[in-house]
Short mmCIF file of C-alpha atoms in Angstrom, two decimals:
data_model
loop_
_atom_site.label_atom_id
_atom_site.label_comp_id
_atom_site.label_asym_id
_atom_site.label_seq_id
_atom_site.Cartn_x
_atom_site.Cartn_y
_atom_site.Cartn_z
CA UNK A 1 -12.75 2.23 -15.25
CA UNK A 2 -9.48 3.81 -14.62
CA UNK A 3 -10.20 7.39 -13.32
CA UNK A 4 -7.27 8.72 -14.82
CA UNK A 5 -8.01 7.14 -18.56
CA UNK A 6 -11.48 6.77 -19.74
CA UNK A 7 -9.95 4.66 -23.07
CA UNK A 8 -9.23 1.67 -20.30
CA UNK A 9 -11.58 -0.87 -18.77
CA UNK A 10 -8.69 -2.41 -15.86
CA UNK A 11 -8.55 -5.61 -13.73
CA UNK A 12 -8.46 -4.89 -10.24
CA UNK A 13 -5.05 -3.89 -9.08
CA UNK A 14 -2.90 -6.42 -8.96
CA UNK A 15 -1.63 -5.65 -4.87
CA UNK A 16 -1.86 -9.18 -2.97
CA UNK A 17 -1.91 -11.03 -5.99
CA UNK A 18 -1.47 -14.51 -5.42
CA UNK A 19 0.77 -16.48 -8.61
CA UNK A 20 -0.09 -19.57 -7.51
CA UNK A 21 1.11 -23.41 -6.84
CA UNK A 22 4.78 -22.92 -8.33
CA UNK A 23 5.80 -19.54 -8.54
CA UNK A 24 9.22 -20.00 -6.82
CA UNK A 25 10.23 -22.34 -9.90
CA UNK A 26 8.47 -20.50 -12.38
CA UNK A 27 10.36 -16.90 -10.44
CA UNK A 28 14.15 -18.66 -9.88
CA UNK A 29 14.36 -20.24 -13.70
CA UNK A 30 13.31 -16.51 -15.17
CA UNK A 31 15.53 -14.75 -12.72
CA UNK A 32 18.53 -17.38 -13.67
CA UNK A 33 17.99 -17.08 -17.22
CA UNK A 34 18.06 -12.93 -17.00
CA UNK A 35 21.11 -12.96 -14.45
CA UNK A 36 22.95 -14.51 -17.33
CA UNK A 37 21.81 -12.73 -20.03
CA UNK A 38 22.96 -9.15 -17.80
CA UNK A 39 26.49 -10.49 -16.55
CA UNK A 40 26.93 -11.26 -20.75
CA UNK A 41 25.41 -7.73 -21.20
CA UNK A 42 27.50 -5.67 -18.45
CA UNK A 43 30.77 -7.14 -19.58
CA UNK A 44 29.94 -6.67 -23.36
CA UNK A 45 29.90 -3.48 -21.97
CA UNK A 46 32.77 -3.31 -20.15
CA UNK A 47 34.69 -4.53 -23.41
CA UNK A 48 33.33 -1.72 -25.70
CA UNK A 49 34.26 0.72 -23.17
CA UNK A 50 37.59 -0.16 -22.12
CA UNK A 51 37.65 -0.68 -26.05
CA UNK A 52 36.50 2.95 -26.71
CA UNK A 53 39.06 4.69 -23.69
CA UNK A 54 42.21 2.97 -25.02
CA UNK A 55 40.98 4.03 -28.39
CA UNK A 56 40.76 7.07 -28.49
CA UNK A 57 41.89 8.63 -24.53
CA UNK A 58 38.92 11.04 -25.11
CA UNK A 59 36.09 12.09 -22.32
CA UNK A 60 34.52 13.41 -25.23
CA UNK A 61 34.59 9.64 -26.99
CA UNK A 62 33.25 8.03 -23.41
CA UNK A 63 30.70 10.97 -23.64
CA UNK A 64 29.47 10.26 -26.48
CA UNK A 65 28.95 6.20 -25.97
CA UNK A 66 27.29 7.32 -23.00
CA UNK A 67 24.55 9.31 -24.76
CA UNK A 68 23.95 6.38 -27.53
CA UNK A 69 23.58 4.03 -24.49
CA UNK A 70 21.45 6.35 -22.90
CA UNK A 71 19.40 8.34 -24.96
CA UNK A 72 17.64 5.98 -27.46
CA UNK A 73 15.73 4.12 -23.88
CA UNK A 74 15.09 7.97 -22.48
CA UNK A 75 12.86 8.65 -25.85
CA UNK A 76 11.27 5.81 -26.34
CA UNK A 77 10.90 4.26 -22.33
CA UNK A 78 7.38 6.02 -22.69
CA UNK A 79 6.87 3.73 -26.12
CA UNK A 80 8.17 0.90 -24.15
CA UNK A 81 5.63 1.11 -20.86
CA UNK A 82 3.03 1.68 -23.13
CA UNK A 83 3.91 -2.14 -24.66
CA UNK A 84 4.26 -3.71 -21.77
CA UNK A 85 0.69 -2.51 -20.38
CA UNK A 86 -1.14 -3.76 -23.79
CA UNK A 87 1.43 -6.72 -25.02
CA UNK A 88 2.41 -9.77 -23.71
CA UNK A 89 5.14 -8.68 -21.53
CA UNK A 90 7.06 -12.40 -22.30
CA UNK A 91 6.96 -11.47 -26.02
CA UNK A 92 8.87 -8.10 -25.61
CA UNK A 93 11.37 -8.99 -23.18
CA UNK A 94 12.50 -12.59 -25.97
CA UNK A 95 12.60 -9.73 -28.81
CA UNK A 96 14.67 -7.41 -27.29
CA UNK A 97 16.72 -10.13 -26.03
CA UNK A 98 16.86 -11.20 -29.91
CA UNK A 99 17.57 -8.14 -31.36
CA UNK A 100 20.05 -7.09 -28.76
CA UNK A 101 22.40 -10.07 -29.52
CA UNK A 102 21.62 -9.35 -33.33
CA UNK A 103 23.83 -6.34 -32.72
CA UNK A 104 26.60 -8.54 -31.14
CA UNK A 105 26.20 -10.58 -34.12
CA UNK A 106 26.89 -7.12 -36.31
CA UNK A 107 30.27 -5.96 -34.39
CA UNK A 108 31.38 -9.60 -34.17
CA UNK A 109 30.70 -9.61 -37.81
CA UNK A 110 32.99 -6.14 -39.03
CA UNK A 111 35.49 -6.77 -36.54
CA UNK A 112 36.11 -10.09 -38.37
CA UNK A 113 36.10 -8.18 -41.98
CA UNK A 114 38.93 -5.44 -40.18
CA UNK A 115 36.33 -2.90 -40.72
CA UNK A 116 34.79 -1.82 -37.43
CA UNK A 117 34.36 1.53 -36.95
CA UNK A 118 33.39 4.23 -33.46
CA UNK A 119 30.36 4.96 -35.10
CA UNK A 120 29.50 1.40 -35.63
CA UNK A 121 29.64 0.85 -31.98
CA UNK A 122 27.86 3.83 -31.56
CA UNK A 123 24.82 2.83 -33.55
CA UNK A 124 24.71 -0.39 -31.97
CA UNK A 125 24.77 0.29 -28.27
CA UNK A 126 22.09 2.62 -29.30
CA UNK A 127 20.14 -0.44 -30.72
CA UNK A 128 20.46 -2.20 -27.72
CA UNK A 129 19.83 1.09 -25.54
CA UNK A 130 16.22 0.97 -27.49
CA UNK A 131 15.77 -1.95 -26.66
CA UNK A 132 16.14 -1.92 -23.06
CA UNK A 133 13.38 0.73 -23.73
CA UNK A 134 10.94 -2.07 -24.19
CA UNK A 135 12.63 -4.77 -22.18
CA UNK A 136 13.07 -2.98 -18.73
CA UNK A 137 9.32 -1.68 -18.22
CA UNK A 138 8.35 -5.08 -19.29
CA UNK A 139 10.37 -6.64 -16.88
CA UNK A 140 9.94 -4.34 -13.70
CA UNK A 141 6.00 -4.80 -14.43
CA UNK A 142 6.35 -8.64 -14.28
CA UNK A 143 8.04 -9.08 -11.36
CA UNK A 144 4.85 -7.92 -9.35
CA UNK A 145 3.04 -10.71 -11.00
CA UNK A 146 5.23 -13.81 -10.72
CA UNK A 147 5.71 -13.45 -6.86
CA UNK A 148 3.45 -12.72 -3.88
CA UNK A 149 3.04 -8.81 -2.74
CA UNK A 150 5.05 -10.82 0.89
CA UNK A 151 8.15 -11.10 -1.31
CA UNK A 152 8.47 -8.13 -3.31
CA UNK A 153 10.86 -6.52 -1.03
CA UNK A 154 13.03 -9.30 -1.11
CA UNK A 155 12.42 -9.68 -4.86
CA UNK A 156 13.75 -6.62 -5.01
CA UNK A 157 16.78 -7.13 -3.05
CA UNK A 158 17.73 -10.04 -4.90
CA UNK A 159 17.63 -7.84 -8.10
CA UNK A 160 20.11 -5.56 -6.13
CA UNK A 161 21.80 -8.64 -5.15
CA UNK A 162 22.12 -9.75 -9.03
CA UNK A 163 23.37 -5.92 -10.12
CA UNK A 164 25.97 -6.94 -7.44
CA UNK A 165 26.88 -10.36 -8.87
CA UNK A 166 26.80 -8.53 -12.46
CA UNK A 167 29.27 -6.29 -11.48
CA UNK A 168 31.55 -8.35 -9.80
CA UNK A 169 31.21 -11.05 -12.48
CA UNK A 170 31.06 -8.48 -15.28
CA UNK A 171 34.01 -6.44 -14.97
CA UNK A 172 36.84 -8.98 -14.30
CA UNK A 173 35.37 -11.08 -17.00
CA UNK A 174 35.44 -8.62 -19.60
CA UNK A 175 38.99 -7.33 -18.40
CA UNK A 176 39.76 -11.42 -18.96
CA UNK A 177 38.15 -11.23 -22.14
CA UNK A 178 39.99 -8.44 -23.46
CA UNK A 179 43.39 -10.44 -22.31
CA UNK A 180 43.19 -13.65 -23.60
CA UNK A 181 40.24 -13.16 -26.81
CA UNK A 182 40.09 -11.27 -30.10
CA UNK A 183 37.09 -8.43 -29.67
CA UNK A 184 34.77 -10.45 -31.78
CA UNK A 185 35.01 -13.55 -29.75
CA UNK A 186 34.67 -10.92 -26.60
CA UNK A 187 31.44 -10.19 -27.96
CA UNK A 188 30.26 -13.54 -28.52
CA UNK A 189 30.03 -14.17 -25.54
CA UNK A 190 26.87 -11.87 -25.05
CA UNK A 191 25.13 -13.82 -27.78
CA UNK A 192 25.22 -17.06 -25.78
CA UNK A 193 24.27 -15.37 -22.84
CA UNK A 194 21.22 -14.11 -24.59
CA UNK A 195 20.03 -17.49 -25.51
CA UNK A 196 20.53 -18.54 -22.05
CA UNK A 197 18.45 -16.01 -20.91
CA UNK A 198 15.37 -16.43 -23.53
CA UNK A 199 14.97 -20.39 -22.49
CA UNK A 200 13.03 -19.71 -19.09
CA UNK A 201 10.91 -17.29 -21.01
CA UNK A 202 9.97 -19.93 -23.83
CA UNK A 203 9.45 -22.39 -21.13
CA UNK A 204 7.02 -20.47 -18.34
CA UNK A 205 4.06 -18.12 -19.21
CA UNK A 206 3.93 -14.46 -17.27
CA UNK A 207 0.94 -13.52 -15.64
CA UNK A 208 -0.66 -10.19 -16.93
CA UNK A 209 -3.34 -8.62 -15.46
CA UNK A 210 -6.31 -8.52 -17.93
CA UNK A 211 -7.30 -4.89 -19.81
CA UNK A 212 -10.21 -4.46 -21.56
CA UNK A 213 -9.88 -1.28 -24.36
CA UNK A 214 -12.56 0.70 -25.41
CA UNK A 215 -12.96 1.64 -28.56
CA UNK A 216 -10.47 5.39 -29.64
CA UNK A 217 -8.20 4.06 -26.65
CA UNK A 218 -4.76 4.75 -28.49
CA UNK A 219 -1.13 5.25 -27.35
CA UNK A 220 -1.79 9.27 -26.04
CA UNK A 221 -4.16 8.11 -23.48
CA UNK A 222 -2.34 5.58 -22.40
CA UNK A 223 0.74 7.30 -21.95
CA UNK A 224 -1.26 10.15 -20.08
CA UNK A 225 -2.54 7.68 -17.93
CA UNK A 226 1.22 6.99 -16.73
CA UNK A 227 1.91 10.77 -16.46
CA UNK A 228 -1.03 11.09 -14.36
CA UNK A 229 -0.41 8.58 -12.01
CA UNK A 230 2.78 9.55 -10.69
CA UNK A 231 2.07 13.70 -11.25
CA UNK A 232 -1.57 13.60 -9.44
CA UNK A 233 0.53 12.18 -6.60
CA UNK A 234 2.84 14.97 -5.12
CA UNK A 235 5.07 12.11 -3.29
CA UNK A 236 5.74 10.48 -6.68
CA UNK A 237 6.21 13.10 -8.40
CA UNK A 238 8.90 14.84 -6.05
CA UNK A 239 10.33 11.36 -5.97
CA UNK A 240 10.73 11.62 -10.06
CA UNK A 241 11.87 15.15 -9.87
CA UNK A 242 14.67 14.58 -7.26
CA UNK A 243 15.52 11.49 -9.02
CA UNK A 244 16.38 13.07 -12.55
CA UNK A 245 17.75 15.95 -10.30
CA UNK A 246 20.59 12.67 -9.04
CA UNK A 247 21.15 11.22 -11.98
CA UNK A 248 22.17 14.56 -14.00
CA UNK A 249 25.08 15.11 -11.50
CA UNK A 250 26.40 11.75 -11.08
CA UNK A 251 25.92 10.22 -14.33
CA UNK A 252 28.80 11.61 -15.50
CA UNK A 253 31.33 10.01 -13.28
CA UNK A 254 30.24 6.78 -14.27
CA UNK A 255 31.08 6.48 -17.77
CA UNK A 256 34.38 8.75 -17.14
CA UNK A 257 35.82 5.81 -14.66
CA UNK A 258 37.89 4.20 -16.97
CA UNK A 259 39.13 7.57 -17.72
CA UNK A 260 39.56 8.46 -14.15
CA UNK A 261 41.71 5.49 -13.84
CA UNK A 262 43.64 5.68 -16.82
CA UNK A 263 45.11 9.23 -16.05
CA UNK A 264 45.35 9.69 -12.76
CA UNK A 265 45.75 6.28 -11.26
CA UNK A 266 47.50 5.13 -14.18
CA UNK A 267 45.95 1.84 -14.58
CA UNK A 268 44.42 -0.02 -16.92
CA UNK A 269 41.52 -2.51 -18.27
CA UNK A 270 43.12 -5.15 -14.93
CA UNK A 271 42.38 -2.00 -12.10
CA UNK A 272 39.19 -0.92 -14.01
CA UNK A 273 37.71 -4.66 -13.51
CA UNK A 274 38.82 -4.67 -9.48
CA UNK A 275 37.39 -1.60 -8.80
CA UNK A 276 34.12 -2.00 -10.18
CA UNK A 277 34.28 -6.07 -9.47
CA UNK A 278 34.92 -5.15 -5.85
CA UNK A 279 31.86 -2.50 -5.99
CA UNK A 280 29.65 -5.29 -7.15
CA UNK A 281 30.84 -7.39 -3.62
CA UNK A 282 29.48 -4.23 -1.87
CA UNK A 283 26.35 -4.38 -3.87
CA UNK A 284 25.45 -7.65 -2.88
CA UNK A 285 26.09 -6.91 0.37
CA UNK A 286 23.79 -3.71 0.16
CA UNK A 287 21.22 -6.31 -1.75
CA UNK A 288 21.10 -9.00 0.67
CA UNK A 289 21.52 -6.57 3.73
CA UNK A 290 17.89 -5.27 1.86
CA UNK A 291 16.49 -8.45 2.07
CA UNK A 292 17.41 -9.77 4.76
CA UNK A 293 16.06 -6.55 6.79
CA UNK A 294 13.22 -5.37 5.09
CA UNK A 295 13.21 -1.37 5.52
CA UNK A 296 10.08 -0.73 7.05
CA UNK A 297 10.60 3.21 6.18
CA UNK A 298 11.90 2.73 2.51
CA UNK A 299 12.27 6.50 1.67
CA UNK A 300 14.07 7.72 4.57
CA UNK A 301 16.30 4.57 3.67
CA UNK A 302 16.07 5.31 0.13
CA UNK A 303 17.51 9.61 1.07
CA UNK A 304 20.46 8.89 3.07
CA UNK A 305 21.26 5.72 1.46
CA UNK A 306 21.70 7.86 -2.46
CA UNK A 307 23.28 10.75 -0.71
CA UNK A 308 26.31 8.47 1.03
CA UNK A 309 26.50 7.09 -1.76
CA UNK A 310 27.33 10.01 -3.99
CA UNK A 311 29.16 11.62 -1.61
CA UNK A 312 31.44 8.66 -1.55
CA UNK A 313 31.47 9.23 -5.44
CA UNK A 314 33.49 12.95 -4.35
CA UNK A 315 35.83 11.38 -1.85
CA UNK A 316 36.67 8.36 -4.44
CA UNK A 317 38.24 11.17 -6.28
CA UNK A 318 39.94 13.01 -3.77
CA UNK A 319 42.18 9.90 -3.43
CA UNK A 320 46.21 10.29 -4.08
CA UNK A 321 47.12 9.01 -7.48
CA UNK A 322 49.20 6.53 -5.90
CA UNK A 323 46.34 5.65 -3.59
CA UNK A 324 44.27 3.77 -5.38
CA UNK A 325 43.17 1.37 -2.61
CA UNK A 326 41.69 4.06 -1.24
CA UNK A 327 40.00 5.07 -4.22
CA UNK A 328 38.84 1.45 -4.63
CA UNK A 329 37.30 1.55 -0.89
CA UNK A 330 35.50 4.81 -0.80
CA UNK A 331 34.30 3.07 -4.69
CA UNK A 332 33.00 -0.06 -2.73
CA UNK A 333 31.20 2.29 -0.13
CA UNK A 334 29.15 3.86 -3.03
CA UNK A 335 28.06 0.60 -4.34
CA UNK A 336 26.85 -0.98 -0.74
CA UNK A 337 24.89 2.54 -0.20
CA UNK A 338 23.76 2.66 -3.59
CA UNK A 339 22.51 -1.23 -3.83
CA UNK A 340 20.58 -0.69 -0.30
CA UNK A 341 18.79 2.33 -1.25
CA UNK A 342 18.10 1.04 -4.41
CA UNK A 343 15.76 -2.01 -3.89
CA UNK A 344 13.55 -0.09 -1.41
CA UNK A 345 12.82 2.34 -3.87
CA UNK A 346 12.03 -0.53 -6.50
CA UNK A 347 9.51 -2.13 -3.79
CA UNK A 348 7.88 0.85 -3.05
CA UNK A 349 7.18 1.46 -6.22
CA UNK A 350 5.66 -1.45 -7.50
CA UNK A 351 3.61 -0.91 -3.82
CA UNK A 352 1.99 2.17 -4.54
CA UNK A 353 1.17 2.23 -8.28
CA UNK A 354 -1.77 -0.48 -9.41
CA UNK A 355 0.02 -3.29 -11.48
CA UNK A 356 -1.62 -2.33 -14.66
CA UNK A 357 -0.12 1.43 -14.50
CA UNK A 358 3.03 0.10 -13.74
CA UNK A 359 4.67 -0.62 -16.98
CA UNK A 360 3.81 3.13 -18.08
CA UNK A 361 4.99 4.42 -14.41
CA UNK A 362 8.18 2.36 -14.74
CA UNK A 363 8.78 3.32 -18.05
CA UNK A 364 8.32 7.32 -17.23
CA UNK A 365 10.79 6.49 -14.66
CA UNK A 366 13.07 5.75 -17.13
CA UNK A 367 12.49 8.34 -19.92
CA UNK A 368 13.43 10.53 -16.63
CA UNK A 369 16.49 9.20 -15.42
CA UNK A 370 17.56 7.85 -19.27
CA UNK A 371 17.41 12.30 -20.25
CA UNK A 372 18.94 13.42 -16.54
CA UNK A 373 21.68 11.46 -18.04
CA UNK A 374 22.81 13.05 -21.52
CA UNK A 375 21.95 16.41 -20.06
CA UNK A 376 24.61 15.78 -17.20
CA UNK A 377 26.63 13.88 -19.80
CA UNK A 378 26.41 17.18 -22.33
CA UNK A 379 27.58 19.28 -18.92
CA UNK A 380 30.08 17.35 -17.97
CA UNK A 381 32.32 17.65 -21.32
CA UNK A 382 32.93 21.24 -21.05
CA UNK A 383 33.17 21.27 -17.54
CA UNK A 384 36.03 18.19 -17.54
CA UNK A 385 38.41 19.77 -20.11
CA UNK A 386 38.06 23.23 -17.31
CA UNK A 387 38.81 21.15 -14.32
CA UNK A 388 39.69 18.23 -14.75
CA UNK A 389 37.84 14.32 -14.55
CA UNK A 390 38.65 14.61 -11.48
CA UNK A 391 36.71 17.87 -10.77
CA UNK A 392 34.28 16.26 -12.18
CA UNK A 393 33.65 12.96 -9.89
CA UNK A 394 33.78 15.81 -7.26
CA UNK A 395 30.88 18.31 -8.33
CA UNK A 396 29.23 15.60 -9.65
CA UNK A 397 29.18 13.91 -6.39
CA UNK A 398 28.61 16.87 -3.94
CA UNK A 399 25.82 17.93 -6.37
CA UNK A 400 23.86 14.84 -6.26
CA UNK A 401 24.22 14.09 -2.41
CA UNK A 402 22.77 17.13 -1.74
CA UNK A 403 19.72 16.70 -4.28
CA UNK A 404 18.89 14.01 -2.19
CA UNK A 405 19.31 15.18 1.32
CA UNK A 406 16.80 17.78 0.05
CA UNK A 407 14.17 15.28 -0.50
CA UNK A 408 13.82 15.72 3.44
CA UNK A 409 12.20 19.16 2.85
CA UNK A 410 9.40 17.19 1.01
CA UNK A 411 6.62 16.29 3.75
CA UNK A 412 4.76 14.96 0.28
CA UNK A 413 7.73 12.40 -0.34
CA UNK A 414 8.22 12.02 3.35
CA UNK A 415 4.54 10.80 3.47
CA UNK A 416 5.14 7.30 1.43
CA UNK A 417 7.01 5.60 3.87
CA UNK A 418 3.16 5.30 5.18
CA UNK A 419 1.26 2.54 3.76
CA UNK A 420 -1.23 3.66 1.40
CA UNK A 421 -3.61 2.44 -1.34
CA UNK A 422 -3.54 3.11 -5.08
CA UNK A 423 -1.51 6.59 -5.48
CA UNK A 424 -4.87 8.09 -7.29
CA UNK A 425 -6.42 8.58 -3.71
CA UNK A 426 -7.44 12.01 -2.50
CA UNK A 427 -5.29 11.50 0.80
CA UNK A 428 -2.67 11.36 -1.69
CA UNK A 429 -2.62 13.81 -4.21
CA UNK A 430 -0.86 17.56 -4.18
CA UNK A 431 -1.15 19.73 -1.22
#
């Protein structure tokens, strides 16, 4: 019986879970399919954001796009986590990919008819964001059931490497697609890659812990279990709050990057693609380093890496307008350090949170970060009118870096570096 949720009878925690023979083939097939799907989605996101930038030249329009891409995911993440723990994670991932591909088909048809409007793009971005709310916790919780526990840190490093490859490929491919294809054809690439991502999920099963539910158990009790497993652990609680503060301060910079390149450096889609593509190379390097080095003090690695990543965002905007190369250098360093911090964070959460609760706990993190992003964008919009887009980068980078370093002031957060069991134990609770 789960002491945090009397409505569930749970199988033993999945720490040390053995995925059985042939796990490598299954893992790599699903990983490869999702990699293609993510690259297609990222390329589409680049195409849409640049279309908004080039069409409107407005920070407000980009801010609305950012909210559309973040807010639905934040609001629906708790539901996504509950679904991931209650139902087939494989079916959830397939359904989310199908609906996201359908969104692209709608935009393609609107473009072909000449009726594409800005609000159409916002709407489809919001629907795709809602699908990410259910797909992300399902995919995150599935990883721990697809590989042995000893492979989890390396799987996290591989995921960070994938994020880097996605960034490297998406930006240049997006710029190329814009230059040689009409918008509708460029968006069609995402439909193809989504189908390639679905194919391995149709072939392979995704293991899932058995959960026997008692009468009367409902969505609210499931959500409360996810909140409790984080809130009752002082280290996890502080980690979640810290990540929310970091995202609130730094998120506007990622949404406003095309505008910084266009207005301060006088660049176009090619320059944005170069900047983000080389940053992706840095993310690949960070992910490879994590997979190879397997840091033994994840909390220290997370805090230092995130602080460095955020502070280099501020340095990016400090580069003179005729020194775009310097901005690219700082952006690459930001990518390396972000990747080096994010992978240990994923592995840490997968280690300390029982797998049967991971969907809910990870969706709660998505909710915290997803709500912090739109709040940051809402605050950055009037701030940008006052101090300009460069000012937003500098203020956001410094504040988010300071928030990451403030984590060293929390003994409970630092204690997560020690080997622990399930976080509901008395030793790990708030003090």
